[in-house]
């Protein structure tokens, strides 16, 4: 299974193309930009409470046969927040200081 490579930051809606180095994902592939993760979200996913890691780029060039952004294109379905901004802020404050291994 390849990552979906969702096309946007769920919080600020900026585009996050497959080559972006500022895309961040949680273990469920909830997708945000680095600025929102560090600033608004405090490294707490608003949907699951987990943390984030950089999303790897998908190669533009077919360095190996059958694997590239053209062969496995990114998702085009834009994703938007499921909770209010106030709710997300409270959720982040509640969880941000819980160590990853204790979440
Ligand atoms: Zn963002
Ligand atoms: Zn999540």
Coordinates of C-alpha atoms and ligand atoms in Angstrom, one line a residue:
X1 CA 0.0 0.0 0.0
X2 CA 1.3 3.4 -1.0
X3 CA 0.6 6.6 0.9
X4 CA -2.4 8.5 -0.4
X5 CA -0.4 11.7 -0.6
X6 CA -3.3 14.0 0.3
X7 CA -3.1 17.3 -1.6
X8 CA -3.5 19.9 1.1
X9 CA -3.0 20.9 4.7
X10 CA -6.2 20.0 6.5
X11 CA -5.8 23.2 8.7
X12 CA -4.7 26.0 6.4
X13 CA -5.6 24.4 3.1
X14 CA -2.2 25.1 1.5
X15 CA -1.2 22.8 -1.3
X16 CA 1.1 20.0 -0.4
X17 CA 2.2 18.3 -3.6
X18 CA 4.0 15.0 -3.6
X19 CA 7.4 16.7 -3.7
X20 CA 6.7 19.0 -0.8
X21 CA 9.3 18.9 2.0
X22 CA 6.9 20.7 4.5
X23 CA 4.2 18.0 4.5
X24 CA 3.7 16.2 7.8
X25 CA 1.6 13.1 8.4
X26 CA 0.3 11.1 11.4
X27 CA 0.1 7.4 11.5
X28 CA -3.4 7.6 9.8
X29 CA -2.0 9.9 7.2
X30 CA -3.9 13.0 8.5
X31 CA -1.9 15.6 6.6
X32 CA -0.8 19.1 7.6
X33 CA 2.0 21.5 6.8
X34 CA 5.0 22.0 9.1
X35 CA 3.9 25.5 10.1
X36 CA 0.5 24.3 11.3
X37 CA 2.0 21.3 13.1
X38 CA 4.5 23.4 15.0
X39 CA 2.4 26.4 15.5
X40 CA -1.3 25.6 15.8
X41 CA -1.3 21.9 16.5
X42 CA 1.7 21.5 18.9
X43 CA 2.5 18.3 17.2
X44 CA -0.8 16.8 18.3
X45 CA -3.0 15.4 15.5
X46 CA -6.5 16.9 15.9
X47 CA -8.1 13.7 14.6
X48 CA -6.3 11.0 16.5
X49 CA -4.1 12.6 19.2
X50 CA -0.8 11.2 17.8
X51 CA 2.2 13.1 16.6
X52 CA 3.6 13.8 13.2
X53 CA 6.5 12.9 11.0
X54 CA 7.8 14.4 7.7
X55 CA 6.0 12.9 4.7
X56 CA 8.5 11.4 2.3
X57 CA 8.6 12.8 -1.2
X58 CA 7.4 10.5 -4.0
X59 CA 9.9 10.6 -6.8
X60 CA 9.0 12.5 -10.0
X61 CA 11.4 10.3 -12.0
X62 CA 10.9 6.7 -12.6
X63 CA 14.3 5.6 -11.1
X64 CA 13.0 2.1 -10.8
X65 CA 10.4 0.6 -13.2
X66 CA 6.9 1.2 -12.2
X67 CA 7.4 3.5 -9.2
X68 CA 7.0 7.2 -9.5
X69 CA 4.5 9.9 -9.0
X70 CA 3.1 9.3 -12.5
X71 CA 2.7 5.5 -11.8
X72 CA 1.1 6.0 -8.4
X73 CA -0.5 9.5 -8.6
X74 CA -1.3 11.4 -5.4
X75 CA -4.9 11.8 -4.1
X76 CA -6.8 14.7 -5.4
X77 CA -9.4 14.7 -2.6
X78 CA -8.9 17.7 -0.5
X79 CA -9.5 17.1 3.2
X80 CA -10.8 19.6 5.7
X81 CA -11.0 19.9 9.5
X82 CA -13.5 17.7 11.3
X83 CA -13.5 19.9 14.5
X84 CA -13.8 23.5 15.4
X85 CA -10.6 25.6 15.8
X86 CA -11.4 26.0 19.6
X87 CA -11.9 22.3 20.0
X88 CA -8.6 21.6 18.2
X89 CA -6.7 24.2 20.4
X90 CA -8.1 22.6 23.6
X91 CA -7.3 19.1 22.3
X92 CA -3.7 20.2 21.6
X93 CA -3.2 21.7 25.0
X94 CA -4.5 18.6 26.7
X95 CA -2.2 16.3 24.9
X96 CA 0.9 18.2 23.8
X97 CA 2.9 17.4 26.9
X98 CA 2.1 13.7 27.0
X99 CA 5.2 11.8 25.8
X100 CA 4.7 10.0 22.5
X101 CA 5.2 6.6 24.1
X102 CA 2.4 7.4 26.7
X103 CA -0.2 8.6 24.2
Ligands
LIG1 ZN1 -1.1 24.3 7.3
LIG2 ZN1 -4.2 11.5 13.0

